[in-house]
mmCIF file of C-alpha atoms in Angstrom:
data_model
loop_
_atom_site.group_PDB
_atom_site.id
_atom_site.type_symbol
_atom_site.label_atom_id
_atom_site.label_comp_id
_atom_site.label_asym_id
_atom_site.label_seq_id
_atom_site.Cartn_x
_atom_site.Cartn_y
_atom_site.Cartn_z
ATOM 1 C CA MET A 730 0.053 -0.048 0.053
ATOM 2 C CA LYS A 731 1.257 3.399 -0.932
ATOM 3 C CA LYS A 732 2.176 5.820 1.886
ATOM 4 C CA LYS A 733 0.196 9.008 1.815
ATOM 5 C CA ILE A 734 2.555 11.928 2.096
ATOM 6 C CA ALA A 735 1.471 15.604 2.413
ATOM 7 C CA ILE A 736 3.284 18.491 0.926
ATOM 8 C CA ILE A 737 2.807 21.912 2.453
ATOM 9 C CA ILE A 738 4.014 24.943 0.675
ATOM 10 C CA GLY A 739 4.870 28.254 2.285
ATOM 11 C CA SER A 740 4.064 30.575 -0.724
ATOM 12 C CA LEU A 741 0.515 31.558 -1.803
ATOM 13 C CA ARG A 742 1.121 32.600 -5.280
ATOM 14 C CA GLN A 743 -0.130 30.050 -7.819
ATOM 15 C CA ALA A 744 2.966 30.345 -9.893
ATOM 16 C CA SER A 745 5.241 30.328 -7.017
ATOM 17 C CA ASN A 746 8.692 28.383 -6.981
ATOM 18 C CA CYS A 747 7.752 26.401 -3.953
ATOM 19 C CA ARG A 748 4.458 25.131 -5.795
ATOM 20 C CA LYS A 749 6.716 24.278 -8.812
ATOM 21 C CA VAL A 750 9.209 22.270 -6.627
ATOM 22 C CA ALA A 751 6.334 20.553 -4.780
ATOM 23 C CA ASN A 752 4.813 19.583 -8.383
ATOM 24 C CA GLU A 753 8.246 18.271 -9.254
ATOM 25 C CA LEU A 754 8.390 16.152 -5.989
ATOM 26 C CA ILE A 755 4.944 14.601 -6.840
ATOM 27 C CA ARG A 756 6.100 13.840 -10.365
ATOM 28 C CA LEU A 757 9.441 12.205 -9.045
ATOM 29 C CA ALA A 758 7.806 10.534 -6.021
ATOM 30 C CA PRO A 759 8.942 6.759 -5.731
ATOM 31 C CA GLU A 760 6.240 4.058 -6.124
ATOM 32 C CA GLU A 761 5.714 3.607 -2.513
ATOM 33 C CA PHE A 762 4.538 7.248 -1.948
ATOM 34 C CA SER A 763 1.235 9.072 -2.771
ATOM 35 C CA LEU A 764 2.320 12.667 -2.638
ATOM 36 C CA HIS A 765 -0.292 15.441 -2.686
ATOM 37 C CA LEU A 766 -0.630 19.000 -1.887
ATOM 38 C CA ILE A 767 -2.685 20.159 1.179
ATOM 39 C CA GLU A 768 -3.626 23.778 0.411
ATOM 40 C CA SER A 769 -3.254 26.229 3.220
ATOM 41 C CA GLY A 770 -3.776 29.617 1.626
ATOM 42 C CA ASP A 771 -7.463 29.863 2.770
ATOM 43 C CA LEU A 772 -6.775 29.249 6.576
ATOM 44 C CA PRO A 773 -7.536 32.327 8.554
ATOM 45 C CA LEU A 774 -4.877 33.257 10.914
ATOM 46 C CA TYR A 775 -4.564 30.986 13.922
ATOM 47 C CA ASN A 776 -6.769 32.338 16.751
ATOM 48 C CA GLU A 777 -7.870 30.150 19.749
ATOM 49 C CA ASP A 778 -11.000 31.838 20.116
ATOM 50 C CA LEU A 779 -12.235 30.172 16.953
ATOM 51 C CA GLU A 780 -11.661 26.686 18.502
ATOM 52 C CA GLY A 781 -14.822 24.902 19.707
ATOM 53 C CA GLU A 782 -18.089 25.722 18.062
ATOM 54 C CA ASN A 783 -16.677 28.240 15.798
ATOM 55 C CA ILE A 784 -13.946 26.103 13.939
ATOM 56 C CA PRO A 785 -13.529 27.608 10.346
ATOM 57 C CA GLU A 786 -14.379 25.066 7.749
ATOM 58 C CA SER A 787 -10.877 25.404 6.120
ATOM 59 C CA TRP A 788 -9.145 24.526 9.406
ATOM 60 C CA LYS A 789 -11.560 21.389 9.511
ATOM 61 C CA ARG A 790 -10.615 20.497 5.868
ATOM 62 C CA PHE A 791 -6.848 21.117 6.514
ATOM 63 C CA ARG A 792 -6.861 18.987 9.692
ATOM 64 C CA SER A 793 -8.797 16.101 8.314
ATOM 65 C CA GLU A 794 -6.564 15.898 5.284
ATOM 66 C CA LEU A 795 -3.394 16.054 7.408
ATOM 67 C CA SER A 796 -5.019 13.325 9.886
ATOM 68 C CA GLU A 797 -4.883 10.955 6.808
ATOM 69 C CA VAL A 798 -1.199 11.152 5.977
ATOM 70 C CA GLU A 799 1.820 9.331 7.212
ATOM 71 C CA GLY A 800 4.372 12.129 6.869
ATOM 72 C CA VAL A 801 4.614 15.662 5.730
ATOM 73 C CA ILE A 802 7.204 17.584 3.402
ATOM 74 C CA PHE A 803 7.306 21.402 4.079
ATOM 75 C CA VAL A 804 8.528 23.452 1.006
ATOM 76 C CA THR A 805 9.360 26.836 2.385
ATOM 77 C CA PRO A 806 10.428 30.098 0.873
ATOM 78 C CA GLU A 807 12.482 32.572 2.895
ATOM 79 C CA TYR A 808 11.179 35.977 3.937
ATOM 80 C CA ASN A 809 13.204 37.988 5.883
ATOM 81 C CA ARG A 810 15.519 35.268 7.057
ATOM 82 C CA GLY A 811 12.607 33.213 8.331
ATOM 83 C CA THR A 812 9.640 31.261 6.830
ATOM 84 C CA SER A 813 6.541 32.842 5.512
ATOM 85 C CA ALA A 814 3.491 33.776 7.498
ATOM 86 C CA ALA A 815 1.565 31.338 5.490
ATOM 87 C CA MET A 816 3.927 28.415 6.572
ATOM 88 C CA ALA A 817 3.857 29.634 10.163
ATOM 89 C CA ASN A 818 0.065 29.675 10.230
ATOM 90 C CA ALA A 819 -0.359 26.229 8.604
ATOM 91 C CA ILE A 820 1.881 24.779 11.190
ATOM 92 C CA GLU A 821 -0.005 26.610 13.953
ATOM 93 C CA VAL A 822 -3.463 25.553 12.608
ATOM 94 C CA GLY A 823 -2.046 21.739 12.144
ATOM 95 C CA SER A 824 -0.709 21.706 15.568
ATOM 96 C CA ARG A 825 -3.735 22.577 17.557
ATOM 97 C CA PRO A 826 -5.175 21.842 20.026
ATOM 98 C CA PRO A 827 -1.658 21.322 21.847
ATOM 99 C CA LYS A 828 -0.569 17.730 22.142
ATOM 100 C CA MET A 829 -3.593 16.550 20.098
ATOM 101 C CA GLY A 830 -2.740 18.451 16.857
ATOM 102 C CA VAL A 831 -2.954 16.359 13.510
ATOM 103 C CA LEU A 832 0.905 17.060 13.007
ATOM 104 C CA ASN A 833 2.111 15.542 16.283
ATOM 105 C CA GLY A 834 4.503 12.836 15.888
ATOM 106 C CA LYS A 835 4.420 12.561 12.021
ATOM 107 C CA PRO A 836 7.653 12.278 10.304
ATOM 108 C CA ALA A 837 8.833 15.412 8.403
ATOM 109 C CA GLY A 838 11.172 16.706 5.883
ATOM 110 C CA VAL A 839 12.014 20.303 4.840
ATOM 111 C CA ILE A 840 12.956 21.790 1.497
ATOM 112 C CA ALA A 841 13.865 25.570 1.146
ATOM 113 C CA VAL A 842 13.547 27.240 -2.145
ATOM 114 C CA THR A 843 14.674 30.711 -3.163
ATOM 115 C CA PRO A 844 15.223 32.843 -6.223
ATOM 116 C CA GLY A 845 18.171 34.314 -4.378
ATOM 117 C CA ALA A 846 21.769 33.205 -3.966
ATOM 118 C CA MET A 847 21.608 32.170 -0.100
ATOM 119 C CA GLY A 848 19.694 29.042 -0.317
ATOM 120 C CA ALA A 849 16.616 29.888 2.231
ATOM 121 C CA ALA A 850 18.579 28.383 4.958
ATOM 122 C CA GLY A 851 16.931 30.799 7.339
ATOM 123 C CA GLY A 852 13.494 29.600 6.235
ATOM 124 C CA ALA A 853 14.226 26.037 6.655
ATOM 125 C CA ARG A 854 15.813 26.502 10.038
ATOM 126 C CA GLU A 855 12.453 28.346 11.304
ATOM 127 C CA VAL A 856 10.345 25.551 9.995
ATOM 128 C CA ARG A 857 12.602 22.843 11.572
ATOM 129 C CA SER A 858 12.571 24.646 14.929
ATOM 130 C CA ARG A 859 8.701 24.917 14.796
ATOM 131 C CA LEU A 860 8.483 21.067 14.320
ATOM 132 C CA VAL A 861 10.536 20.323 17.508
ATOM 133 C CA PRO A 862 7.652 20.954 20.043
ATOM 134 C CA LEU A 863 5.343 19.022 17.800
ATOM 135 C CA ASN A 864 7.452 15.853 18.072
ATOM 136 C CA MET A 865 7.864 15.608 14.436
ATOM 137 C CA PRO A 866 10.992 13.640 13.601
ATOM 138 C CA THR A 867 12.699 15.611 11.014
ATOM 139 C CA LEU A 868 15.007 14.217 8.081
ATOM 140 C CA GLN A 869 18.357 15.742 8.878
ATOM 141 C CA GLN A 870 20.245 14.700 5.668
ATOM 142 C CA PRO A 871 20.108 15.570 2.789
ATOM 143 C CA GLU A 872 19.466 19.148 3.655
ATOM 144 C CA VAL A 873 17.770 20.761 0.560
ATOM 145 C CA TYR A 874 18.250 24.303 -0.122
ATOM 146 C CA ILE A 875 17.484 25.219 -3.569
ATOM 147 C CA SER A 876 18.853 28.734 -4.446
ATOM 148 C CA LYS A 877 18.503 30.691 -7.763
ATOM 149 C CA VAL A 878 15.851 28.356 -8.520
ATOM 150 C CA LYS A 879 14.729 30.433 -11.540
ATOM 151 C CA GLU A 880 18.002 29.318 -13.199
ATOM 152 C CA LEU A 881 17.357 25.697 -12.626
ATOM 153 C CA TYR A 882 14.299 25.154 -14.943
ATOM 154 C CA LEU A 883 14.393 23.778 -18.381
ATOM 155 C CA ASP A 884 13.351 25.940 -21.397
ATOM 156 C CA ASP A 885 9.658 25.082 -20.788
ATOM 157 C CA GLY A 886 9.856 26.742 -17.319
ATOM 158 C CA SER A 887 7.878 24.046 -15.371
ATOM 159 C CA THR A 888 10.509 20.954 -15.162
ATOM 160 C CA LEU A 889 13.639 21.346 -13.159
ATOM 161 C CA LYS A 890 17.104 20.508 -14.809
ATOM 162 C CA GLU A 891 18.271 16.931 -14.257
ATOM 163 C CA GLU A 892 20.840 17.793 -11.422
ATOM 164 C CA THR A 893 18.063 19.456 -9.331
ATOM 165 C CA GLN A 894 15.757 16.447 -10.106
ATOM 166 C CA GLU A 895 18.458 14.024 -9.015
ATOM 167 C CA LEU A 896 18.838 16.010 -5.754
ATOM 168 C CA LEU A 897 15.031 15.801 -5.212
ATOM 169 C CA LYS A 898 15.121 12.126 -5.956
ATOM 170 C CA LYS A 899 17.755 11.608 -3.381
ATOM 171 C CA PHE A 900 15.773 13.504 -0.723
ATOM 172 C CA LEU A 901 12.673 11.420 -1.624
ATOM 173 C CA GLY A 902 14.707 8.258 -1.167
ATOM 174 C CA LYS A 903 16.128 9.194 2.278
ATOM 175 C CA PHE A 904 12.676 10.561 3.280
ATOM 176 C CA ALA A 905 11.128 7.039 2.414
ATOM 177 C CA GLU A 906 13.990 5.369 4.777
ATOM 178 C CA HIS A 907 13.200 8.054 7.496
ATOM 179 C CA ILE A 908 9.376 7.260 7.467
ATOM 180 C CA GLN A 909 10.174 3.591 7.826
ATOM 181 C CA LEU A 910 11.701 4.412 11.278
ATOM 182 C CA TYR A 911 8.508 5.658 12.731
ATOM 183 C CA GLN A 912 5.842 3.204 11.340
#
């Protein structure tokens, strides 16, 4: 049976580089995975007052979809040396209520994407630090920081060059091993 793996992206733009990399992950996924995006752009900012009877429908959908997966890959941009507000909010919504959130204990992986030269390490570091209190064992190696991403696409603009595809395949292979440790 295929393992259901969620991909959460931290950029809201439909043509974002994070979304393009996520789509490449889906295309390159090994046979034992069923990767799919779980959209987070429609989530209202986390506010504990909305828990209980007032839970937004988008929170319910997001939490329900996450409850059905066996692992999560976070694809984050870097904004001001950290992750995006969208990514932070998705993690907050998925982590609540405390110790009972649907992210609790799920194996995770982090990929950082930027059109800049520095590799988005700040964004990845912030996502990783947010996963620690959620008891999400996070793949440590290979670390994947995709810098100058706009230079890494083939002429069609939608498919990454072979070298970057190989990096993503290596990540997915290691992620498959990582998930086995927690099943």
